[in-house]
Amino acid sequence: MKALELREKSVEDLNKELVELYQEKFVLRFQGTQSTAKIKMVRRDIARIKTVLAEKTREGAK
């Protein structure tokens, strides 16, 4: 997922997606070493969402 796509979403949608990604990461961790690339992608998506959420909260505070 791209950061531009995430910036278009609302804060509620981003929080829902963040929860889903955390759940997916949890499941992938127990599947074994076959899914290390997928875990890496999920971790990066989580970081992107957190970054966009931080940007949105900073904009809202101004």
Short mmCIF file of C-alpha atoms in Angstrom, two decimals:
data_model
loop_
_atom_site.label_atom_id
_atom_site.label_comp_id
_atom_site.label_asym_id
_atom_site.label_seq_id
_atom_site.Cartn_x
_atom_site.Cartn_y
_atom_site.Cartn_z
CA MET A 1 0.00 0.00 0.00
CA LYS A 2 1.20 3.47 -0.82
CA ALA A 3 1.44 6.44 1.53
CA LEU A 4 -0.64 8.52 -0.87
CA GLU A 5 -3.48 6.03 -0.62
CA LEU A 6 -3.28 6.13 3.16
CA ARG A 7 -3.36 9.92 3.31
CA GLU A 8 -6.72 9.89 1.53
CA LYS A 9 -8.31 7.69 4.21
CA SER A 10 -9.92 8.91 7.40
CA VAL A 11 -8.38 8.41 10.84
CA GLU A 12 -11.04 5.81 11.72
CA ASP A 13 -10.27 3.80 8.58
CA LEU A 14 -6.55 3.95 9.30
CA ASN A 15 -7.08 2.72 12.86
CA LYS A 16 -9.20 -0.18 11.63
CA GLU A 17 -6.57 -1.12 9.08
CA LEU A 18 -3.85 -0.87 11.72
CA VAL A 19 -5.68 -3.33 13.96
CA GLU A 20 -6.12 -5.73 11.04
CA LEU A 21 -2.41 -5.55 10.23
CA TYR A 22 -1.44 -6.24 13.83
CA GLN A 23 -3.69 -9.31 13.78
CA GLU A 24 -2.17 -10.46 10.50
CA LYS A 25 1.34 -9.98 11.88
CA PHE A 26 0.44 -12.04 14.94
CA VAL A 27 -0.82 -14.91 12.79
CA LEU A 28 2.18 -14.77 10.46
CA ARG A 29 4.64 -14.97 13.35
CA PHE A 30 3.30 -18.40 14.28
CA GLN A 31 3.29 -19.80 10.77
CA GLY A 32 7.04 -20.28 10.71
CA THR A 33 9.95 -19.01 8.69
CA GLN A 34 8.21 -19.38 5.34
CA SER A 35 6.46 -16.06 5.77
CA THR A 36 9.36 -13.75 6.69
CA ALA A 37 8.93 -11.63 3.57
CA LYS A 38 5.23 -11.18 4.29
CA ILE A 39 6.00 -10.21 7.91
CA LYS A 40 8.42 -7.59 6.62
CA MET A 41 5.75 -6.14 4.31
CA VAL A 42 3.19 -6.05 7.11
CA ARG A 43 5.64 -4.34 9.46
CA ARG A 44 6.36 -1.68 6.86
CA ASP A 45 2.64 -1.13 6.23
CA ILE A 46 2.13 -0.70 9.98
CA ALA A 47 4.92 1.88 10.05
CA ARG A 48 3.39 3.74 7.09
CA ILE A 49 -0.01 3.89 8.77
CA LYS A 50 1.50 5.10 12.03
CA THR A 51 3.39 7.81 10.15
CA VAL A 52 0.27 9.02 8.37
CA LEU A 53 -1.71 8.98 11.63
CA ALA A 54 0.99 11.09 13.29
CA GLU A 55 0.88 13.55 10.39
CA LYS A 56 -2.89 13.82 10.65
CA THR A 57 -2.79 14.43 14.40
CA ARG A 58 -0.17 17.14 13.93
CA GLU A 59 -2.32 18.80 11.29
CA GLY A 60 -5.32 18.63 13.59
CA ALA A 61 -3.37 20.22 16.45
CA LYS A 62 -2.44 23.29 14.39
#
